[in-house]
Coordinates of C-alpha atoms in Angstrom, one line a residue:
Chain D
M22 CA -43.6 64.6 4.8
E23 CA -41.4 66.3 7.2
I24 CA -37.7 65.8 6.7
H25 CA -35.3 66.9 9.4
R26 CA -32.7 69.4 8.3
F27 CA -29.9 67.0 9.4
E28 CA -31.4 64.3 7.2
K29 CA -31.5 66.6 4.2
L30 CA -27.8 67.3 4.8
W31 CA -26.7 63.7 4.6
L32 CA -29.1 62.8 1.8
V33 CA -27.3 65.5 -0.3
A34 CA -24.0 64.3 0.8
S35 CA -24.8 60.7 -0.3
L36 CA -25.8 62.0 -3.8
L37 CA -22.6 63.9 -4.1
L38 CA -20.7 60.8 -3.2
I39 CA -22.4 58.8 -5.9
A40 CA -21.7 61.6 -8.4
G41 CA -18.1 61.4 -7.3
F42 CA -18.0 57.6 -7.9
V43 CA -19.3 58.1 -11.5
A44 CA -16.8 61.0 -12.0
T45 CA -13.9 58.8 -11.1
I46 CA -14.9 56.1 -13.6
V47 CA -15.2 58.7 -16.3
Y48 CA -11.8 60.2 -15.3
G49 CA -10.2 56.7 -15.4
A50 CA -11.5 56.1 -19.0
V51 CA -10.9 59.6 -20.3
G52 CA -8.1 61.1 -18.2
A53 CA -6.0 58.1 -17.1
G54 CA -6.6 56.1 -20.2
V55 CA -7.7 53.0 -18.6
A56 CA -9.2 50.5 -21.1
M57 CA -10.8 47.2 -21.0
V58 CA -9.6 44.1 -22.8
D59 CA -12.0 43.5 -25.6
N60 CA -12.4 41.3 -28.7
S61 CA -10.3 43.5 -31.0
G62 CA -7.5 40.9 -31.0
G63 CA -9.1 38.8 -33.7
Q64 CA -9.5 35.1 -34.1
V65 CA -6.9 32.3 -34.7
A66 CA -6.9 28.6 -35.2
A67 CA -7.7 27.2 -31.7
S68 CA -5.0 24.5 -31.7
D69 CA -2.3 26.3 -33.6
P70 CA -2.5 30.1 -33.3
T71 CA 0.8 30.7 -35.2
A72 CA -0.7 29.1 -38.3
S73 CA -3.0 32.1 -38.7
S74 CA -1.8 35.0 -40.6
D75 CA -3.0 37.3 -37.8
F76 CA -0.7 35.8 -35.3
R77 CA 3.1 35.8 -35.6
D78 CA 5.6 33.3 -34.2
P79 CA 6.0 33.9 -30.5
G80 CA 8.5 36.7 -29.7
V81 CA 9.1 40.4 -29.5
Y82 CA 8.6 42.6 -32.6
Q83 CA 9.4 46.3 -33.0
T84 CA 6.6 48.2 -34.7
G85 CA 7.8 51.7 -34.3
D86 CA 9.9 54.1 -32.2
G87 CA 9.6 52.7 -28.7
E88 CA 6.7 50.6 -29.8
Y89 CA 6.7 46.8 -29.6
D90 CA 4.4 43.9 -30.3
V91 CA 4.8 40.8 -28.1
Y92 CA 3.3 37.6 -29.3
V93 CA 2.8 35.1 -26.5
V94 CA 1.5 31.5 -26.9
A95 CA 0.1 30.1 -23.7
R96 CA -0.2 26.3 -23.3
Q97 CA -0.2 23.8 -20.5
F98 CA 1.8 24.9 -18.6
S99 CA 4.0 27.7 -19.9
F100 CA 4.1 31.0 -21.7
T101 CA 6.2 31.2 -24.8
P102 CA 8.1 33.5 -24.5
G103 CA 7.9 34.2 -20.8
S104 CA 8.4 30.9 -19.0
G105 CA 11.6 29.5 -20.5
T106 CA 13.0 32.8 -21.7
P107 CA 11.8 36.0 -20.2
I108 CA 9.9 38.6 -22.3
R109 CA 12.4 41.5 -22.6
V110 CA 11.4 45.0 -23.6
P111 CA 13.2 48.3 -23.2
E112 CA 12.2 50.8 -20.6
G113 CA 9.8 53.5 -21.6
S114 CA 8.3 51.5 -24.5
E115 CA 4.7 51.0 -25.4
V116 CA 4.0 47.3 -25.7
T117 CA 1.1 45.6 -27.2
F118 CA 0.7 42.0 -26.1
H119 CA -1.1 39.5 -28.4
I120 CA -1.7 36.4 -26.3
A121 CA -3.3 33.2 -27.7
S122 CA -3.8 29.7 -26.2
R123 CA -3.2 26.5 -28.1
D124 CA -5.0 24.2 -25.7
V125 CA -7.3 25.3 -22.9
T126 CA -8.4 28.6 -21.4
H127 CA -5.5 30.3 -19.6
G128 CA -5.0 33.6 -17.8
F129 CA -2.3 36.2 -18.3
N130 CA -1.9 38.3 -15.2
V131 CA 1.1 40.5 -14.6
V132 CA 1.2 40.1 -10.9
G133 CA 0.7 43.2 -8.8
T134 CA -0.6 45.3 -11.7
N135 CA -3.8 45.9 -13.6
L136 CA -2.6 43.8 -16.5
N137 CA -4.9 40.9 -16.5
T138 CA -6.7 39.0 -19.3
M139 CA -8.3 35.7 -20.0
V140 CA -6.7 33.8 -22.9
I141 CA -9.4 31.8 -24.7
P142 CA -8.5 29.2 -27.4
G143 CA -9.3 30.6 -30.8
Q144 CA -9.1 34.2 -29.7
V145 CA -6.3 36.7 -29.4
A146 CA -6.2 38.7 -26.2
Q147 CA -4.7 42.0 -27.1
L148 CA -3.7 44.7 -24.6
T149 CA -1.4 47.7 -24.8
V150 CA 0.6 48.9 -21.9
E151 CA 3.4 51.4 -21.2
F152 CA 6.5 50.2 -19.3
D153 CA 8.0 53.2 -17.6
D154 CA 10.3 51.7 -15.1
A155 CA 13.1 49.2 -15.6
R156 CA 12.2 46.3 -13.4
S157 CA 11.0 42.8 -13.8
Y158 CA 7.4 41.5 -13.4
H159 CA 6.0 38.1 -12.8
V160 CA 3.4 36.7 -15.0
A161 CA 0.9 34.1 -13.7
C162 CA -1.8 32.1 -15.2
N163 CA -5.0 32.8 -13.2
E164 CA -7.4 30.5 -15.0
Y165 CA -7.2 26.9 -13.8
C166 CA -5.8 25.0 -16.7
G167 CA -4.7 21.6 -15.4
A168 CA -2.5 19.6 -13.1
A169 CA 0.4 22.1 -13.0
H170 CA -1.6 25.3 -13.3
H171 CA 0.1 26.5 -10.2
D172 CA 3.5 26.3 -11.9
M173 CA 2.4 28.2 -15.0
T174 CA 4.4 31.4 -14.5
G175 CA 6.6 33.7 -16.6
T176 CA 8.7 36.8 -16.4
I177 CA 8.7 40.2 -18.1
E178 CA 12.0 42.0 -17.9
V179 CA 11.9 45.7 -18.6
V180 CA 15.5 46.7 -19.2
P181 CA 17.1 50.1 -19.4
A182 CA 17.0 51.3 -23.0
E183 CA 20.8 51.2 -23.4
D184 CA 20.9 47.6 -22.2
F185 CA 18.3 46.4 -24.6
D186 CA 19.7 44.1 -27.1
E187 CA 18.2 44.8 -30.5
S188 CA 19.1 41.4 -31.7
E189 CA 16.5 40.0 -29.4
V190 CA 13.8 41.5 -31.5
A191 CA 12.4 39.1 -34.0
E192 CA 12.6 40.0 -37.6
A193 CA 9.3 41.5 -38.7
Chain F
M5 CA 15.8 -27.8 -6.8
R6 CA 16.7 -24.1 -7.0
D7 CA 14.6 -23.5 -4.0
A8 CA 16.3 -26.2 -2.1
I9 CA 19.7 -24.6 -2.9
A10 CA 18.4 -21.3 -1.7
D11 CA 17.0 -22.7 1.5
E12 CA 20.2 -24.4 2.2
T13 CA 22.1 -21.3 1.5
Y14 CA 20.3 -19.2 4.0
S15 CA 20.0 -21.7 6.7
R16 CA 22.7 -21.0 9.2
R17 CA 24.7 -24.1 8.5
G18 CA 24.3 -23.6 4.8
V19 CA 25.9 -20.2 5.1
L20 CA 28.7 -21.5 7.3
R21 CA 29.4 -24.1 4.7
A22 CA 29.2 -21.5 2.0
T23 CA 32.0 -19.5 3.7
A24 CA 34.0 -22.6 4.0
G25 CA 33.5 -24.4 0.7
T26 CA 33.8 -23.1 -2.8
A27 CA 31.0 -25.3 -4.1
A28 CA 28.5 -23.9 -1.6
A29 CA 29.9 -20.4 -2.4
A30 CA 29.0 -21.0 -6.0
A31 CA 25.5 -22.0 -4.9
L32 CA 25.4 -18.7 -3.0
G33 CA 26.6 -16.8 -6.0
S34 CA 24.0 -18.3 -8.2
A35 CA 21.4 -17.7 -5.5
A36 CA 22.5 -14.1 -5.5
T37 CA 22.3 -13.6 -9.2
G38 CA 19.4 -15.8 -10.1
S39 CA 15.8 -15.3 -9.5
A40 CA 15.9 -18.2 -7.0
A41 CA 17.6 -15.8 -4.6
G42 CA 14.3 -13.9 -4.3
Q43 CA 12.4 -17.0 -3.4
T44 CA 14.1 -17.8 -0.1
D45 CA 11.8 -18.1 2.8
F46 CA 14.3 -17.8 5.7
D47 CA 13.2 -21.1 7.2
G48 CA 9.6 -19.7 7.4
W49 CA 10.6 -16.5 9.3
F50 CA 8.1 -14.5 7.3
T51 CA 5.3 -17.1 7.4
D52 CA 2.7 -18.2 9.8
D53 CA 5.1 -20.9 11.1
A54 CA 7.1 -18.3 12.9
P55 CA 6.0 -16.2 15.9
G56 CA 3.9 -13.2 14.8
G57 CA 2.6 -14.9 11.7
T58 CA 2.9 -13.7 8.1
T59 CA 4.8 -10.6 7.2
D60 CA 2.6 -9.0 4.5
N61 CA 5.2 -6.6 3.2
Y62 CA 7.6 -9.4 2.4
D63 CA 6.8 -10.5 -1.1
G64 CA 9.5 -13.1 -1.4
E65 CA 12.0 -10.6 -2.8
V66 CA 15.3 -10.1 -1.0
V67 CA 16.3 -6.6 -2.0
D68 CA 19.9 -6.8 -3.2
R69 CA 22.0 -3.9 -1.9
T70 CA 25.3 -5.7 -2.1
G71 CA 28.3 -3.6 -3.0
E72 CA 26.9 -0.5 -1.2
D73 CA 28.6 0.9 1.8
E74 CA 25.5 2.2 3.5
V75 CA 22.0 0.8 3.4
T76 CA 19.0 2.2 5.1
V77 CA 16.1 0.1 6.6
T78 CA 13.0 2.0 7.4
V79 CA 11.4 1.1 10.8
G80 CA 7.7 1.6 11.0
A81 CA 7.0 2.0 7.3
D82 CA 3.6 1.4 5.9
G83 CA 2.6 -2.3 5.8
N84 CA 1.2 -5.1 7.8
G85 CA -2.1 -3.3 8.4
G86 CA -0.6 0.0 9.5
T87 CA 2.8 1.5 10.0
F88 CA 4.2 -1.9 11.1
A89 CA 6.8 -2.8 8.6
F90 CA 10.5 -2.9 8.1
E91 CA 11.3 -1.6 4.6
P92 CA 12.8 -3.5 3.0
A93 CA 11.7 -6.6 4.9
A94 CA 14.6 -8.6 3.6
V95 CA 17.8 -7.1 2.3
R96 CA 21.1 -8.6 1.1
I97 CA 24.2 -6.7 1.8
S98 CA 28.0 -7.2 1.5
P99 CA 30.1 -7.8 4.6
G100 CA 31.2 -4.6 6.2
T101 CA 28.1 -2.7 5.1
T102 CA 26.7 -0.2 7.6
V103 CA 22.9 -0.6 7.9
T104 CA 21.1 2.4 9.3
F105 CA 17.7 1.8 10.9
E106 CA 15.5 4.9 10.6
W107 CA 12.3 5.2 12.6
V108 CA 9.4 6.8 10.6
S109 CA 6.7 6.0 13.0
D110 CA 6.4 5.6 16.8
T111 CA 6.9 2.8 19.3
H112 CA 9.2 0.3 17.5
N113 CA 12.3 -1.5 18.4
V114 CA 14.7 -3.9 16.7
A115 CA 14.9 -7.1 18.6
V116 CA 17.2 -9.8 17.3
E117 CA 15.6 -13.2 16.7
S118 CA 18.7 -15.0 15.4
Q119 CA 22.0 -14.3 13.9
P120 CA 25.2 -16.2 12.9
D121 CA 26.9 -17.9 15.7
D122 CA 29.9 -15.7 15.9
A123 CA 28.1 -12.5 15.2
G124 CA 27.3 -10.1 18.1
W125 CA 24.6 -7.9 16.8
E126 CA 22.4 -6.5 19.5
G127 CA 19.7 -4.7 17.6
H128 CA 18.1 -1.9 19.6
D129 CA 15.8 -3.1 22.3
P130 CA 14.6 0.2 23.8
I131 CA 11.4 1.3 22.2
E132 CA 11.9 4.5 20.1
N133 CA 9.8 6.9 18.2
S134 CA 9.8 8.6 14.8
G135 CA 13.1 10.4 14.0
F136 CA 15.3 7.9 15.9
S137 CA 17.9 6.0 14.1
F138 CA 20.9 3.8 14.8
S139 CA 23.5 2.1 12.7
S140 CA 25.1 -1.3 12.8
T141 CA 28.0 -2.7 10.7
F142 CA 27.6 -6.3 9.7
E143 CA 30.8 -8.2 9.2
T144 CA 29.8 -11.8 9.7
L145 CA 28.4 -13.7 6.8
G146 CA 25.0 -15.2 7.4
V147 CA 21.3 -14.4 8.1
Y148 CA 20.2 -12.0 10.7
K149 CA 16.5 -12.2 11.7
Y150 CA 15.0 -9.4 13.7
Y151 CA 11.6 -8.1 14.7
C152 CA 9.8 -5.3 16.4
D153 CA 8.7 -6.5 19.9
P154 CA 5.5 -4.3 20.2
H155 CA 4.3 -5.3 16.7
L156 CA 5.5 -8.8 16.3
S157 CA 1.9 -10.0 16.5
V158 CA 1.1 -8.2 13.2
G159 CA 4.1 -9.5 11.5
M160 CA 6.6 -6.7 11.8
K161 CA 9.7 -8.8 11.0
G162 CA 12.8 -8.4 9.0
A163 CA 15.9 -10.1 7.8
I164 CA 19.4 -9.1 6.7
V165 CA 21.5 -11.4 4.6
V166 CA 25.2 -10.8 4.6
A167 CA 26.7 -12.5 1.6
E168 CA 29.7 -12.3 -0.6
G169 CA 29.3 -12.0 -4.3
G170 CA 26.8 -10.2 -6.4
G171 CA 27.0 -6.6 -7.2
E172 CA 30.7 -6.6 -7.9
Q173 CA 30.4 -6.8 -11.7
E174 CA 33.1 -4.7 -13.2
D175 CA 31.3 -2.9 -16.0
A176 CA 27.9 -2.9 -14.3
V177 CA 26.1 0.4 -14.1
P178 CA 23.8 0.6 -11.0
A179 CA 20.5 2.3 -11.6
E180 CA 21.2 5.3 -9.4
Y181 CA 19.0 8.2 -10.0
G182 CA 19.7 10.3 -6.9
D183 CA 16.7 12.3 -6.2
W184 CA 15.7 12.7 -9.8
F185 CA 12.4 10.9 -9.4
T186 CA 11.5 12.5 -6.1
D187 CA 10.1 15.8 -4.9
D188 CA 13.6 17.1 -4.2
A189 CA 14.4 17.4 -7.8
P190 CA 12.9 20.1 -10.1
G191 CA 9.4 19.2 -11.2
G192 CA 8.7 17.0 -8.2
A193 CA 7.9 13.4 -8.0
V194 CA 7.3 11.3 -11.1
D195 CA 4.0 9.5 -10.6
N196 CA 4.5 6.9 -13.3
Y197 CA 7.9 5.8 -11.9
D198 CA 7.3 3.0 -9.5
G199 CA 10.8 2.3 -8.6
E200 CA 11.2 -0.2 -11.3
T201 CA 13.9 0.1 -14.0
V202 CA 12.7 -1.6 -17.2
D203 CA 15.5 -3.9 -18.4
R204 CA 15.8 -3.9 -22.2
T205 CA 19.5 -4.8 -22.3
G206 CA 20.6 -6.9 -25.2
E207 CA 18.1 -5.3 -27.7
D208 CA 19.3 -3.2 -30.6
E209 CA 16.4 -0.9 -30.7
V210 CA 14.2 0.3 -27.9
T211 CA 11.3 2.7 -28.0
V212 CA 10.4 5.3 -25.4
T213 CA 7.0 6.8 -25.7
V214 CA 6.8 10.6 -25.2
G215 CA 3.6 12.0 -23.9
A216 CA 2.2 8.7 -22.6
D217 CA -0.6 8.6 -20.0
G218 CA 0.6 9.5 -16.6
N219 CA 1.4 12.4 -14.2
G220 CA -2.1 13.7 -14.3
G221 CA -2.5 13.7 -18.1
T222 CA -0.5 12.8 -21.1
F223 CA 2.7 13.9 -19.4
A224 CA 4.8 10.8 -19.1
F225 CA 7.8 9.1 -20.6
D226 CA 7.1 5.4 -20.9
P227 CA 9.1 3.7 -19.5
P228 CA 10.3 6.4 -17.1
A229 CA 13.4 4.3 -16.1
L230 CA 15.0 2.2 -18.8
R231 CA 18.1 0.1 -19.0
V232 CA 19.7 -0.6 -22.3
S233 CA 23.0 -2.0 -23.5
P234 CA 25.7 0.3 -24.8
G235 CA 25.2 1.0 -28.5
T236 CA 21.4 0.6 -28.3
T237 CA 19.4 2.9 -30.5
V238 CA 16.6 4.5 -28.5
T239 CA 13.7 5.9 -30.5
F240 CA 11.5 8.5 -28.9
E241 CA 8.0 8.5 -30.2
W242 CA 5.6 11.3 -29.6
V243 CA 2.0 10.2 -28.8
S244 CA 0.7 13.5 -27.6
D245 CA 1.4 17.1 -28.3
T246 CA 3.9 19.8 -27.2
H247 CA 6.7 17.8 -25.7
N248 CA 10.4 17.9 -26.0
V249 CA 13.4 16.0 -24.6
V250 CA 15.9 18.0 -22.6
V251 CA 18.9 16.4 -21.2
E252 CA 19.3 17.1 -17.5
S253 CA 22.5 15.1 -17.0
Q254 CA 24.5 12.4 -18.7
P255 CA 27.8 10.6 -18.2
E256 CA 30.8 12.9 -18.5
D257 CA 32.0 11.8 -21.9
A258 CA 28.6 11.4 -23.4
A259 CA 27.2 14.1 -25.7
W260 CA 23.5 13.3 -26.1
E261 CA 21.6 16.4 -27.1
G262 CA 18.0 15.2 -26.6
H263 CA 15.6 17.1 -28.8
E264 CA 14.8 20.6 -27.6
P265 CA 12.3 21.8 -30.2
I266 CA 8.8 21.2 -29.1
E267 CA 7.1 18.5 -31.2
N268 CA 3.7 17.0 -31.6
T269 CA 2.1 13.6 -32.1
G270 CA 3.7 11.5 -34.8
F271 CA 7.2 13.0 -34.4
S272 CA 10.1 10.7 -33.5
F273 CA 13.8 10.8 -33.2
S274 CA 16.5 8.3 -32.4
A275 CA 19.6 8.4 -30.3
T276 CA 22.3 5.8 -30.0
L277 CA 23.7 5.7 -26.6
D278 CA 27.2 4.3 -26.4
T279 CA 28.6 5.7 -23.2
R280 CA 27.9 3.8 -20.0
G281 CA 26.1 5.6 -17.3
V282 CA 22.9 7.2 -16.3
Y283 CA 21.2 9.7 -18.6
K284 CA 18.5 11.9 -17.1
Y285 CA 16.1 13.9 -19.2
Y286 CA 12.8 15.7 -19.0
C287 CA 10.1 17.5 -21.1
E288 CA 10.5 21.2 -20.5
P289 CA 6.8 22.3 -20.9
H290 CA 5.7 19.6 -18.5
L291 CA 8.6 19.4 -16.1
S292 CA 6.4 20.9 -13.4
V293 CA 4.1 17.9 -13.5
G294 CA 7.0 15.5 -13.2
M295 CA 7.5 14.5 -16.9
K296 CA 11.0 13.2 -16.2
A297 CA 12.8 10.0 -17.1
A298 CA 16.1 8.3 -17.1
I299 CA 18.0 5.8 -19.2
V300 CA 20.8 3.6 -17.8
V301 CA 23.3 2.4 -20.3
G302 CA 25.2 -0.7 -19.3
P303 CA 24.4 -4.1 -17.7
A304 CA 22.8 -4.2 -14.3
P305 CA 24.8 -5.1 -11.3
A306 CA 23.8 -8.6 -10.3
E307 CA 20.4 -8.7 -8.8
D308 CA 19.8 -5.1 -9.3
G309 CA 17.2 -4.0 -6.8
G310 CA 15.9 -1.5 -9.4
G311 CA 16.7 1.9 -8.1
G312 CA 16.7 3.2 -4.6
P313 CA 14.2 2.5 -1.9
A314 CA 10.9 4.3 -2.5
G315 CA 10.3 7.3 -0.2
T316 CA 8.1 6.6 2.8
T317 CA 5.4 9.0 3.6
T318 CA 2.7 8.9 6.2
P319 CA 0.0 11.2 4.9
F320 CA -2.4 10.4 7.6
S321 CA -1.8 9.2 11.1
P322 CA -4.3 6.6 12.3
L323 CA -3.9 7.8 15.9
L324 CA -4.8 11.4 14.9
G325 CA -7.7 10.1 12.9
T326 CA -9.1 8.1 15.8
V327 CA -8.7 11.2 18.1
F328 CA -10.5 13.3 15.6
A329 CA -13.3 10.8 15.0
G330 CA -13.7 10.5 18.8
A331 CA -13.9 14.3 19.2
V332 CA -16.6 14.5 16.5
A333 CA -18.6 11.7 18.1
A334 CA -18.3 13.3 21.6
A335 CA -19.5 16.7 20.2
M336 CA -22.5 15.0 18.6
L337 CA -23.4 13.2 21.8
L338 CA -23.1 16.3 23.9
P339 CA -26.7 17.6 23.5
V340 CA -28.1 14.1 24.4
L341 CA -25.9 13.9 27.5
A342 CA -26.8 17.5 28.5
G343 CA -30.5 16.7 28.1
Y344 CA -30.1 13.6 30.2
Y345 CA -28.2 15.6 32.9
R346 CA -30.9 18.3 33.0
R347 CA -33.9 15.9 33.0
D348 CA -34.9 16.9 36.6
Q349 CA -34.8 20.6 36.0
P350 CA -38.2 22.3 36.4
E351 CA -39.8 23.7 33.2
T352 CA -39.8 27.4 32.6
P353 CA -42.9 28.8 34.4
E354 CA -45.6 30.2 32.1
Y355 CA -46.1 33.9 31.8
D356 CA -48.5 35.3 34.3
D357 CA -50.6 38.0 32.7
G358 CA -52.2 38.9 36.1
V359 CA -55.8 38.2 35.1
E360 CA -58.0 38.1 38.2
G361 CA -58.9 34.8 39.5
E362 CA -55.9 33.0 38.1
P363 CA -52.8 32.0 40.0
G364 CA -50.2 34.7 40.8
A365 CA -50.6 38.4 41.5
G366 CA -49.7 39.5 38.0
T367 CA -46.8 41.7 36.9
Q368 CA -46.8 45.3 38.1
E369 CA -46.7 48.0 35.4
A370 CA -44.2 50.8 35.9
P371 CA -45.8 54.1 36.6
V372 CA -46.0 56.5 33.5
E373 CA -43.7 59.5 33.9
E374 CA -44.8 62.9 32.6
P375 CA -42.2 64.5 30.1
V376 CA -40.2 67.3 31.7
E377 CA -40.0 69.3 28.5
E378 CA -41.6 68.8 25.0
L379 CA -39.8 69.6 21.8
D380 CA -41.1 70.2 18.2
H381 CA -39.8 68.1 15.3
D382 CA -37.1 70.6 14.1
E383 CA -36.1 71.8 17.5
Y384 CA -34.2 68.7 18.4
D385 CA -30.6 68.3 17.1
P386 CA -29.6 64.7 16.9
M387 CA -25.9 65.5 17.2
G388 CA -24.9 62.0 18.1
T389 CA -26.6 60.5 15.0
A390 CA -25.1 63.2 12.8
A391 CA -21.6 62.5 14.2
L392 CA -22.1 58.8 13.5
V393 CA -23.2 59.5 9.9
A394 CA -20.3 61.8 9.4
V395 CA -17.9 59.1 10.6
Y396 CA -19.4 56.6 8.2
F397 CA -19.0 59.1 5.3
L398 CA -15.4 59.7 6.1
I399 CA -14.8 55.9 6.1
L400 CA -16.6 55.6 2.8
V401 CA -14.6 58.4 1.2
A402 CA -11.3 57.1 2.5
M403 CA -12.0 53.7 1.2
W404 CA -13.1 55.1 -2.2
V405 CA -9.9 57.2 -2.5
F406 CA -7.7 54.4 -1.4
M407 CA -9.3 51.7 -3.6
Y408 CA -9.5 53.7 -6.8
F409 CA -6.7 56.2 -6.7
V410 CA -4.1 54.2 -4.7
E411 CA -4.9 50.5 -5.3
F412 CA -6.1 50.8 -8.9
L413 CA -4.6 53.8 -10.6
G414 CA -1.5 53.7 -8.4
N415 CA -0.9 50.1 -9.4
E416 CA 1.2 51.3 -12.4
L417 CA 1.0 49.2 -15.5
T418 CA -2.5 49.9 -16.7
V419 CA -4.1 48.6 -19.8
I420 CA -4.4 51.6 -22.2
G421 CA -5.6 49.9 -25.4

């Protein structure tokens, strides 16, 4: 088979491109630390997550220096905390969200970011994220959950460290 | 007998007598407060006996708006087989009340059929469209009958009764909810509120069900609007999960706290409401679906119409529907019409392959040209194709960089565990 030298050129270029694609995925996982949401969050009672010993009462808990755990209960049609009172964490902290549903499948999507997980009844969606900038984020449910799904929103407020009120942190 | 009194009251002479004599005035008063008032038939104005025939949206109820300074009548509301209704069809007002007629659909007017002798109401004869409105102040006691000229034949008729009495009860609390049950308030419209305030006055204990069926699930307070006497103990009973009772507003000197913790089926709490006035409350988790309610404490004004007039919406215009259906039908007919129009066109002639002995001279072949210069496989440089492929590659790489490094990694907040 005779292959024109121009064709050889762009065949090689295509293979290099594919190698580049694979390399970026590897870089994301190893270099940038991108992780997937997995089943490591554990299981809870489907109708009452807080009854399980693995899931605390909804709120923000400090687990270490600049490390926080946030327990969120999603239900039709609000996040607790999040919808009524915003989730407040200090700037520069590493926050692990534990999100559980007490009725139907919900979504937890921090709008405009890569934070996005499904919240399945009986399972805890667990994800860790670093909040570097003081700003507020919107949270939206992105799994259709009922009549007022469109109103199921919440707020995360990342406040400057000096403004963070330690009394807002729930007792561990 | 009660009907007879009512009829007499609303006949012109009856009203004149009522203004003159106290006995007749008492009859009018009783008519205004009793249920008999609702049964008046305005001398058959809303029935087949009058021009235009039956007015479907008149259910025998004269909406009592006495004591109010301003009353609105919607012109062209839904009813009578289309948008051909005055809403309310019959309304009772106090002397001096300003009635505003608001057009919510097209081509209606307000033509006066009859009015008290010394009244000079002119209605509004010119035909107007949606958005128009005019106001009239009614001073003279009596019955005013009016209709819409273009739609009289479908029964678009109305009546206004100007009467003393009623409504002026001193300690009465009108069931005024403002926009609480409408889309204008937080949470939107309350589906299970039909404009009716359930009257439970005189009872010591009244139950409100929390999480009853309604509003697209188990997201309703039942009843949504309730009237009780001062000092009544209202018990809230949860029949579904995750609801609370948050007070939106209450009379100034009342201090009802509702019940903010979220509770489940089986929970209940009671509140004794002593202060007269309107208490509005909602369920915080389900406010967004319209889980709202109100309690009125205090006796109803005489012949309480039960809240304000329901909002009028025209979700679908019959005219637009007809136009749309016509357009679709025309589009479907087009091929048939086109075929009919072209029926005389000659058919496409068959291909003539030029075989001897058959019709036609055949199609001439173009002469074959000899190549000017021949090239080997690798001697030719397809520069144009190479340039095209290069452009495609650049686009691909640009999209890759943009999508992964800008859109994804540049999107801050990334899940790291």
